[in-house]
XYZ file of C-alpha atoms in Angstrom:
109
model
C 127.355 97.340 80.590
C 126.327 100.208 78.422
C 127.871 101.321 75.161
C 130.327 103.742 76.748
C 131.626 101.284 79.347
C 129.656 102.617 82.292
C 127.252 100.304 84.036
C 124.698 103.003 84.835
C 122.748 105.219 82.464
C 119.883 107.545 83.135
C 116.541 106.674 81.599
C 115.005 108.635 78.762
C 112.662 110.433 81.138
C 115.477 111.455 83.480
C 117.489 112.836 80.571
C 114.431 114.649 79.212
C 113.680 116.157 82.627
C 117.236 117.408 83.021
C 117.181 118.874 79.508
C 113.913 120.632 80.312
C 115.367 122.045 83.531
C 118.453 123.202 81.663
C 116.525 124.983 78.922
C 114.156 126.526 81.476
C 117.061 128.074 83.379
C 117.009 131.444 81.513
C 113.348 131.843 82.448
C 114.088 130.952 86.073
C 117.019 133.389 86.155
C 114.811 136.144 84.715
C 111.665 135.519 86.786
C 113.253 134.479 90.087
C 116.779 135.923 90.200
C 117.007 135.376 93.970
C 116.890 131.601 93.383
C 119.328 131.618 90.461
C 122.319 130.361 92.457
C 120.297 127.582 94.076
C 118.935 126.565 90.682
C 122.405 126.623 89.142
C 123.708 124.518 92.039
C 120.883 122.034 91.510
C 121.686 121.740 87.810
C 125.384 121.222 88.509
C 124.603 118.590 91.134
C 122.180 116.740 88.864
C 124.527 116.949 85.881
C 127.812 116.060 87.526
C 127.305 114.796 91.062
C 124.313 112.495 91.154
C 125.657 109.608 89.071
C 128.863 109.069 91.114
C 126.836 109.110 94.329
C 124.348 106.562 92.982
C 127.135 104.290 91.753
C 129.233 104.580 94.913
C 126.302 103.804 97.230
C 125.129 100.920 95.047
C 121.691 102.404 94.560
C 121.981 101.883 90.808
C 122.497 98.130 91.295
C 119.602 97.932 93.749
C 117.163 99.631 91.390
C 118.486 97.694 88.413
C 117.812 94.417 90.251
C 114.416 95.692 91.362
C 113.523 96.630 87.808
C 114.690 93.205 86.576
C 112.532 91.389 89.121
C 109.493 93.481 88.228
C 110.065 92.906 84.529
C 110.511 89.166 85.069
C 107.315 89.027 87.097
C 105.425 90.862 84.346
C 106.749 88.555 81.616
C 106.255 85.315 83.581
C 102.661 84.595 82.427
C 103.603 85.208 78.797
C 106.677 83.003 79.124
C 104.662 80.217 80.750
C 102.001 80.412 78.032
C 104.636 80.223 75.299
C 106.328 77.276 77.069
C 102.997 75.423 77.173
C 102.429 76.132 73.464
C 105.873 74.812 72.534
C 105.413 71.684 74.670
C 101.975 71.069 73.141
C 103.385 71.440 69.618
C 106.213 69.033 70.453
C 103.698 66.532 71.848
C 101.548 66.786 68.711
C 104.617 66.286 66.525
C 105.685 63.281 68.612
C 102.233 61.712 68.365
C 101.891 62.385 64.621
C 105.283 60.885 63.839
C 104.635 57.826 65.986
C 103.871 54.578 64.183
C 101.722 53.384 67.053
C 98.392 55.134 67.092
C 97.181 56.510 70.373
C 93.673 55.217 71.141
C 92.650 58.699 72.251
C 93.133 60.051 68.731
C 90.222 60.349 66.314
C 90.201 57.977 63.330
C 92.363 58.901 60.322
C 94.286 61.510 62.275
């Protein structure tokens, strides 16, 4: 859950895009006044209507799970490498603290 209790938040890029569209609206109204109502309707839909639709249809959960799987897949090699490093360090510690010397070790190790 997010800070404000909702389970879905737009990304930084989505918020930045909407802000850019909002601040570009005076230019659109001045240059293309015939599209002003369509543009205003788009802004109202994006600002107020898109989130409830995404939440109601479950698209937010689908993409959240998809993003989690992609992120997990990207981090898997790093996680495996770190796991091997920790296991190797634990093995070295176990061997060093052992009173019985392993014949594979070099002398005076």
